[in-house]
Amino acid sequence: MSGIFGMIPSVLMIVSPILITACGGMICERSGVVNIALEGLMGIGAFAASAFHVLNEAALGGASIWIALLIAGVCGVVMSSIHAYASISLNADQTISGTGINLMVNGITIFMSQILFNADRTQPYQMGMRPIMALGGIYPTAFIAVVVIVLAWFVMYKLPVGLRLRACGEHPAAAASVGIPVKKYRYMAVLISGFLGGLAGGCLVLTETIQFTSNTINGAGFIALAAVSFGRWKPIGITWSSLLFGTAVAFSIYVVNIPSLRNLPTEFFNLIPYVITILALVAFSGKNYAPLAAGKPYDKGAS
C-alpha cells in the first residue's frame, strides 16, 4: 500500500501535462474548431522550454524554469495561429491542418536542435523543476494544472464570454445573429489552446526528463485529445479522463517494480496506456457529445 501512495507524486506529474493540454483542446473544440495538433503544440513547447533552460539556467538559475514555461506557451500560440488562420480564415479542413502542424513541428524541433546543439536533441540541463517536498514531493505542475482547469470551468460556465464561446461551437449562425463575432471567438479559443499546449509541453519536459528529444512527447498530445472526447468536452469529465489515462501511463513506467511482472517484455507495458485509451473510448461511446458545429467552417454568408 505504501508503494501505491508513493506513486501519487509521479502519477500527478504525468497527469498534469495531459490535463493542461486536454483543457486547451476542450476550449478549442467548444468554439467549433477541431484541434488534433495538440501533439505538435506540446512538442514545440517542450523544445522551446528545454532549449531556453539549457542555454540560460547558469545565468538565471531557478528563474529560468518559469521563463522557459512562458516561452513554451508563447511558442504554442505562434504555432496554433497557423492552424487558426488555415481553419478559420481559409476554411481549410481542420483535421488536415492539425496533422500538418504535427508533422511540421517534428521537423522544426529537430532542425532547430541541429542549429543550436549540433544534434537531434537539446543538451541535458542540470536543474529541472523540483517537487515541493513540503507537500509530499508533488511537482508545481500539478498546481498549475488545477489552476488551469478551475479557471477554464469558471470562464466557460460562469462568465458571458464562456457562454458566447460555447454558442459558437453549437450554433454559430444563431450566435452571429445576436452580434457575437464567431470568427473572433474561434481565433481566441485556438490561440488559448496553443498557449496551454505549449505550456503543457514545457511542464512535461522540465519534470519527466532532462532534455528534449523527438520522443519526449511520445503520444501525450493524442492521449489528451482522447481525454477531451472521453470527458465529454466538459472540465470535470476531462479531469477524470486525464487522471485515468495519465495513471495508465504511470503504471506502464513503474510496473517494472512489480516482481511478478518484471520479466515480461517492456513493449507490452508500453502498449498499456494506448490500449486503455482505445478501450475506454469504445466502451463509453454512444451518444455524440461533441459540439454540433465542431469541425465545420463558419461561413457568414451561409444560411
Tab-separated table of C-alpha atoms in Angstrom:
chain	number	residue	atom	x	y	z
A	1	MET	CA	0.000	0.000	0.000
A	2	SER	CA	2.832	2.389	0.809
A	3	GLY	CA	4.206	1.736	-2.662
A	4	ILE	CA	0.915	2.795	-4.228
A	5	PHE	CA	0.790	6.021	-2.226
A	6	GLY	CA	4.415	6.614	-3.082
A	7	MET	CA	3.460	6.658	-6.763
A	8	ILE	CA	0.986	9.533	-6.334
A	9	PRO	CA	3.509	12.368	-6.951
A	10	SER	CA	4.724	10.619	-10.093
A	11	VAL	CA	1.171	9.996	-11.297
A	12	LEU	CA	0.288	13.666	-10.797
A	13	MET	CA	3.491	14.662	-12.602
A	14	ILE	CA	2.411	12.633	-15.649
A	15	VAL	CA	-1.274	13.587	-15.467
A	16	SER	CA	-0.648	17.346	-15.269
A	17	PRO	CA	0.596	17.962	-18.850
A	18	ILE	CA	-2.183	15.752	-20.220
A	19	LEU	CA	-4.834	17.668	-18.284
A	20	ILE	CA	-3.465	21.092	-19.276
A	21	THR	CA	-3.381	20.078	-22.932
A	22	ALA	CA	-6.835	18.499	-22.777
A	23	CYS	CA	-8.187	21.702	-21.268
A	24	GLY	CA	-6.855	23.635	-24.250
A	25	GLY	CA	-8.338	21.090	-26.628
A	26	MET	CA	-11.703	21.342	-24.894
A	27	ILE	CA	-11.776	25.144	-25.165
A	28	CYS	CA	-10.800	24.984	-28.822
A	29	GLU	CA	-13.386	22.386	-29.776
A	30	ARG	CA	-16.154	24.017	-27.755
A	31	SER	CA	-15.683	27.006	-30.061
A	32	GLY	CA	-16.199	24.765	-33.096
A	33	VAL	CA	-12.591	24.171	-34.191
A	34	VAL	CA	-11.249	20.617	-34.011
A	35	ASN	CA	-7.633	20.620	-32.883
A	36	ILE	CA	-5.693	17.413	-33.422
A	37	ALA	CA	-2.476	19.455	-33.384
A	38	LEU	CA	-2.163	19.043	-29.603
A	39	GLU	CA	0.777	16.677	-30.025
A	40	GLY	CA	2.628	19.236	-32.111
A	41	LEU	CA	1.775	22.097	-29.754
A	42	MET	CA	3.198	20.131	-26.857
A	43	GLY	CA	6.262	19.319	-28.946
A	44	ILE	CA	7.093	22.922	-29.822
A	45	GLY	CA	6.528	23.944	-26.203
A	46	ALA	CA	8.754	21.172	-24.897
A	47	PHE	CA	11.560	22.085	-27.293
A	48	ALA	CA	11.309	25.810	-26.536
A	49	ALA	CA	11.313	25.266	-22.784
A	50	SER	CA	14.207	22.814	-22.845
A	51	ALA	CA	16.335	24.870	-25.239
A	52	PHE	CA	15.834	28.102	-23.317
A	53	HIS	CA	16.513	26.460	-19.984
A	54	VAL	CA	19.673	24.730	-21.199
A	55	LEU	CA	21.054	27.995	-22.548
A	56	ASN	CA	20.085	30.177	-19.590
A	57	GLU	CA	19.991	28.119	-16.396
A	58	ALA	CA	23.560	29.049	-15.481
A	59	ALA	CA	22.814	32.754	-15.723
A	60	LEU	CA	19.223	32.849	-14.460
A	61	GLY	CA	19.124	29.946	-12.018
A	62	GLY	CA	15.660	28.843	-10.931
A	63	ALA	CA	14.008	31.784	-12.694
A	64	SER	CA	14.998	30.184	-15.994
A	65	ILE	CA	12.390	27.446	-15.469
A	66	TRP	CA	9.466	29.830	-15.154
A	67	ILE	CA	10.595	31.972	-18.069
A	68	ALA	CA	11.005	28.773	-20.100
A	69	LEU	CA	7.398	27.793	-19.361
A	70	LEU	CA	6.189	31.213	-20.502
A	71	ILE	CA	8.214	30.967	-23.704
A	72	ALA	CA	6.823	27.475	-24.268
A	73	GLY	CA	3.287	28.864	-24.089
A	74	VAL	CA	4.117	31.722	-26.460
A	75	CYS	CA	5.628	29.305	-28.991
A	76	GLY	CA	2.439	27.250	-28.758
A	77	VAL	CA	0.422	30.395	-29.558
A	78	VAL	CA	2.591	31.136	-32.598
A	79	MET	CA	2.205	27.595	-33.930
A	80	SER	CA	-1.530	27.461	-33.243
A	81	SER	CA	-2.011	30.726	-35.136
A	82	ILE	CA	-1.180	28.801	-38.312
A	83	HIS	CA	-3.939	26.308	-37.528
A	84	ALA	CA	-6.313	29.161	-36.685
A	85	TYR	CA	-5.653	31.026	-39.922
A	86	ALA	CA	-6.000	27.912	-42.071
A	87	SER	CA	-9.118	26.626	-40.316
A	88	ILE	CA	-10.984	29.865	-39.628
A	89	SER	CA	-9.902	32.378	-42.243
A	90	LEU	CA	-9.282	29.969	-45.129
A	91	ASN	CA	-11.957	27.410	-44.156
A	92	ALA	CA	-9.408	24.612	-44.629
A	93	ASP	CA	-10.077	21.092	-43.444
A	94	GLN	CA	-9.314	21.254	-39.719
A	95	THR	CA	-8.072	17.672	-39.497
A	96	ILE	CA	-5.572	18.161	-42.309
A	97	SER	CA	-4.422	21.484	-40.839
A	98	GLY	CA	-3.832	19.893	-37.436
A	99	THR	CA	-1.984	16.968	-38.982
A	100	GLY	CA	0.223	19.420	-40.856
A	101	ILE	CA	1.101	21.176	-37.600
A	102	ASN	CA	2.108	17.881	-36.004
A	103	LEU	CA	4.367	16.969	-38.915
A	104	MET	CA	5.838	20.463	-39.210
A	105	VAL	CA	6.734	20.653	-35.523
A	106	ASN	CA	8.557	17.348	-35.722
A	107	GLY	CA	10.775	18.769	-38.446
A	108	ILE	CA	11.193	22.224	-36.895
A	109	THR	CA	12.308	20.943	-33.497
A	110	ILE	CA	14.916	18.584	-34.957
A	111	PHE	CA	16.164	21.292	-37.344
A	112	MET	CA	16.486	23.851	-34.541
A	113	SER	CA	18.211	21.301	-32.326
A	114	GLN	CA	20.794	20.747	-35.055
A	115	ILE	CA	21.376	24.502	-35.325
A	116	LEU	CA	21.627	25.156	-31.596
A	117	PHE	CA	23.169	21.936	-30.286
A	118	ASN	CA	24.566	20.079	-33.334
A	119	ALA	CA	22.374	17.099	-32.509
A	120	ASP	CA	18.814	15.893	-32.994
A	121	ARG	CA	18.035	16.819	-29.388
A	122	THR	CA	18.807	19.523	-26.881
A	123	GLN	CA	21.640	19.205	-24.419
A	124	PRO	CA	20.685	17.919	-20.966
A	125	TYR	CA	20.012	20.577	-18.376
A	126	GLN	CA	21.273	20.405	-14.823
A	127	MET	CA	18.247	21.594	-12.870
A	128	GLY	CA	14.695	20.554	-13.707
A	129	MET	CA	11.511	21.552	-11.924
A	130	ARG	CA	11.924	20.219	-8.427
A	131	PRO	CA	8.993	18.863	-6.420
A	132	ILE	CA	7.655	20.752	-3.429
A	133	MET	CA	8.864	18.499	-0.640
A	134	ALA	CA	6.614	20.110	1.973
A	135	LEU	CA	3.638	18.734	0.052
A	136	GLY	CA	4.779	15.177	-0.299
A	137	GLY	CA	7.041	15.624	-3.280
A	138	ILE	CA	4.309	16.954	-5.590
A	139	TYR	CA	5.603	18.917	-8.562
A	140	PRO	CA	4.389	22.513	-9.070
A	141	THR	CA	2.963	21.458	-12.431
A	142	ALA	CA	0.137	19.692	-10.587
A	143	PHE	CA	-0.941	23.005	-9.085
A	144	ILE	CA	-0.642	24.695	-12.469
A	145	ALA	CA	-2.992	22.055	-13.878
A	146	VAL	CA	-5.510	22.611	-11.073
A	147	VAL	CA	-5.475	26.369	-11.628
A	148	VAL	CA	-5.923	25.917	-15.382
A	149	ILE	CA	-8.899	23.561	-15.147
A	150	VAL	CA	-10.668	25.579	-12.414
A	151	LEU	CA	-10.157	28.797	-14.347
A	152	ALA	CA	-11.431	27.156	-17.534
A	153	TRP	CA	-14.559	25.927	-15.735
A	154	PHE	CA	-15.221	29.359	-14.260
A	155	VAL	CA	-14.791	31.188	-17.559
A	156	MET	CA	-16.733	28.631	-19.605
A	157	TYR	CA	-19.731	28.357	-17.291
A	158	LYS	CA	-19.803	31.454	-15.096
A	159	LEU	CA	-18.886	34.314	-17.429
A	160	PRO	CA	-20.676	35.639	-20.535
A	161	VAL	CA	-17.565	35.098	-22.640
A	162	GLY	CA	-17.785	31.368	-21.966
A	163	LEU	CA	-21.437	31.209	-22.992
A	164	ARG	CA	-20.659	33.044	-26.221
A	165	LEU	CA	-17.732	30.765	-26.973
A	166	ARG	CA	-19.864	27.657	-26.451
A	167	ALA	CA	-22.578	29.157	-28.662
A	168	CYS	CA	-20.021	29.499	-31.452
A	169	GLY	CA	-19.393	25.760	-31.267
A	170	GLU	CA	-23.042	24.746	-31.111
A	171	HIS	CA	-24.948	27.183	-33.336
A	172	PRO	CA	-22.561	29.697	-34.940
A	173	ALA	CA	-25.232	31.183	-37.206
A	174	ALA	CA	-27.529	31.805	-34.245
A	175	ALA	CA	-24.615	33.284	-32.282
A	176	ALA	CA	-23.784	35.622	-35.152
A	177	SER	CA	-27.422	36.694	-35.419
A	178	VAL	CA	-27.228	38.232	-31.937
A	179	GLY	CA	-23.966	40.033	-32.639
A	180	ILE	CA	-21.370	37.510	-31.453
A	181	PRO	CA	-18.225	37.656	-33.658
A	182	VAL	CA	-17.897	33.933	-34.279
A	183	LYS	CA	-14.517	34.001	-36.011
A	184	LYS	CA	-13.036	36.229	-33.313
A	185	TYR	CA	-14.097	33.808	-30.595
A	186	ARG	CA	-12.781	30.857	-32.560
A	187	TYR	CA	-9.428	32.567	-33.051
A	188	MET	CA	-9.277	33.279	-29.342
A	189	ALA	CA	-10.055	29.653	-28.466
A	190	VAL	CA	-7.452	28.224	-30.850
A	191	LEU	CA	-4.751	30.565	-29.542
A	192	ILE	CA	-5.623	29.693	-25.933
A	193	SER	CA	-5.323	26.018	-26.789
A	194	GLY	CA	-1.939	26.781	-28.320
A	195	PHE	CA	-0.734	28.504	-25.176
A	196	LEU	CA	-1.919	25.664	-22.948
A	197	GLY	CA	-0.483	23.008	-25.265
A	198	GLY	CA	2.893	24.736	-25.325
A	199	LEU	CA	2.802	25.250	-21.563
A	200	ALA	CA	1.989	21.576	-21.059
A	201	GLY	CA	4.919	20.549	-23.248
A	202	GLY	CA	7.184	22.714	-21.127
A	203	CYS	CA	5.773	21.184	-17.946
A	204	LEU	CA	6.392	17.701	-19.319
A	205	VAL	CA	9.980	18.202	-20.425
A	206	LEU	CA	11.009	20.006	-17.225
A	207	THR	CA	9.643	17.300	-14.923
A	208	GLU	CA	9.688	13.939	-16.696
A	209	THR	CA	13.066	14.123	-18.423
A	210	ILE	CA	16.325	16.099	-18.577
A	211	GLN	CA	16.350	17.097	-22.260
A	212	PHE	CA	14.134	17.345	-25.317
A	213	THR	CA	14.261	14.559	-27.902
A	214	SER	CA	11.984	13.602	-30.776
A	215	ASN	CA	10.356	11.057	-28.428
A	216	THR	CA	9.768	13.374	-25.477
A	217	ILE	CA	6.037	13.883	-26.051
A	218	ASN	CA	5.534	10.280	-27.196
A	219	GLY	CA	1.783	10.474	-27.850
A	220	ALA	CA	0.817	12.551	-24.812
A	221	GLY	CA	-0.948	15.051	-27.070
A	222	PHE	CA	-3.046	12.319	-28.661
A	223	ILE	CA	-3.900	10.932	-25.226
A	224	ALA	CA	-5.024	14.452	-24.251
A	225	LEU	CA	-7.166	14.568	-27.392
A	226	ALA	CA	-8.772	11.283	-26.373
A	227	ALA	CA	-9.322	12.693	-22.877
A	228	VAL	CA	-11.316	15.554	-24.388
A	229	SER	CA	-13.641	13.130	-26.159
A	230	PHE	CA	-13.884	10.674	-23.273
A	231	GLY	CA	-14.511	13.583	-20.906
A	232	ARG	CA	-17.494	14.756	-22.980
A	233	TRP	CA	-15.915	18.159	-23.636
A	234	LYS	CA	-16.543	19.206	-20.020
A	235	PRO	CA	-13.983	20.295	-17.386
A	236	ILE	CA	-14.912	17.684	-14.790
A	237	GLY	CA	-15.015	14.996	-17.453
A	238	ILE	CA	-11.600	15.738	-18.892
A	239	THR	CA	-10.169	15.919	-15.368
A	240	TRP	CA	-11.224	12.345	-14.622
A	241	SER	CA	-10.305	11.055	-18.065
A	242	SER	CA	-6.869	12.697	-17.887
A	243	LEU	CA	-6.369	11.113	-14.476
A	244	LEU	CA	-7.334	7.706	-15.897
A	245	PHE	CA	-5.085	7.896	-18.929
A	246	GLY	CA	-2.228	9.514	-17.021
A	247	THR	CA	-2.375	6.794	-14.387
A	248	ALA	CA	-2.181	4.214	-17.159
A	249	VAL	CA	0.980	5.889	-18.473
A	250	ALA	CA	2.466	5.966	-14.974
A	251	PHE	CA	1.629	2.295	-14.441
A	252	SER	CA	3.338	1.335	-17.696
A	253	ILE	CA	6.503	3.021	-16.412
A	254	TYR	CA	6.531	1.764	-12.835
A	255	VAL	CA	5.230	-1.752	-13.455
A	256	VAL	CA	8.836	-2.970	-13.667
A	257	ASN	CA	8.944	-2.567	-9.892
A	258	ILE	CA	6.378	-5.365	-9.505
A	259	PRO	CA	8.403	-8.604	-9.153
A	260	SER	CA	5.793	-10.884	-10.750
A	261	LEU	CA	5.620	-8.736	-13.883
A	262	ARG	CA	9.228	-7.677	-14.173
A	263	ASN	CA	10.195	-10.376	-16.675
A	264	LEU	CA	7.507	-9.550	-19.236
A	265	PRO	CA	8.596	-7.638	-22.379
A	266	THR	CA	8.718	-3.872	-21.899
A	267	GLU	CA	6.869	-3.419	-25.195
A	268	PHE	CA	3.812	-4.998	-23.584
A	269	PHE	CA	3.716	-2.349	-20.868
A	270	ASN	CA	4.350	0.452	-23.341
A	271	LEU	CA	1.106	-0.502	-25.065
A	272	ILE	CA	-0.967	-0.255	-21.889
A	273	PRO	CA	-1.834	3.492	-21.992
A	274	TYR	CA	-2.939	3.352	-25.608
A	275	VAL	CA	-4.918	0.128	-25.194
A	276	ILE	CA	-6.718	1.579	-22.173
A	277	THR	CA	-7.409	4.775	-24.115
A	278	ILE	CA	-8.946	2.863	-27.029
A	279	LEU	CA	-10.943	0.528	-24.790
A	280	ALA	CA	-12.312	3.426	-22.754
A	281	LEU	CA	-13.424	5.298	-25.852
A	282	VAL	CA	-15.064	2.189	-27.306
A	283	ALA	CA	-16.732	1.143	-24.058
A	284	PHE	CA	-18.273	4.532	-23.396
A	285	SER	CA	-19.035	5.501	-26.972
A	286	GLY	CA	-22.632	6.066	-27.957
A	287	LYS	CA	-24.329	9.420	-27.900
A	288	ASN	CA	-22.296	12.112	-29.601
A	289	TYR	CA	-21.466	14.776	-27.010
A	290	ALA	CA	-19.273	16.813	-29.330
A	291	PRO	CA	-20.269	20.410	-30.083
A	292	LEU	CA	-22.672	20.387	-33.033
A	293	ALA	CA	-20.534	22.680	-35.183
A	294	ALA	CA	-17.162	21.161	-34.282
A	295	GLY	CA	-15.050	20.763	-37.395
A	296	LYS	CA	-17.415	22.793	-39.569
A	297	PRO	CA	-16.046	26.027	-41.069
A	298	TYR	CA	-18.217	29.058	-40.400
A	299	ASP	CA	-19.376	30.936	-43.470
A	300	LYS	CA	-21.020	34.202	-42.584
A	301	GLY	CA	-22.939	34.241	-45.824
A	302	ALA	CA	-24.329	30.718	-45.444
A	303	SER	CA	-27.808	30.201	-44.045
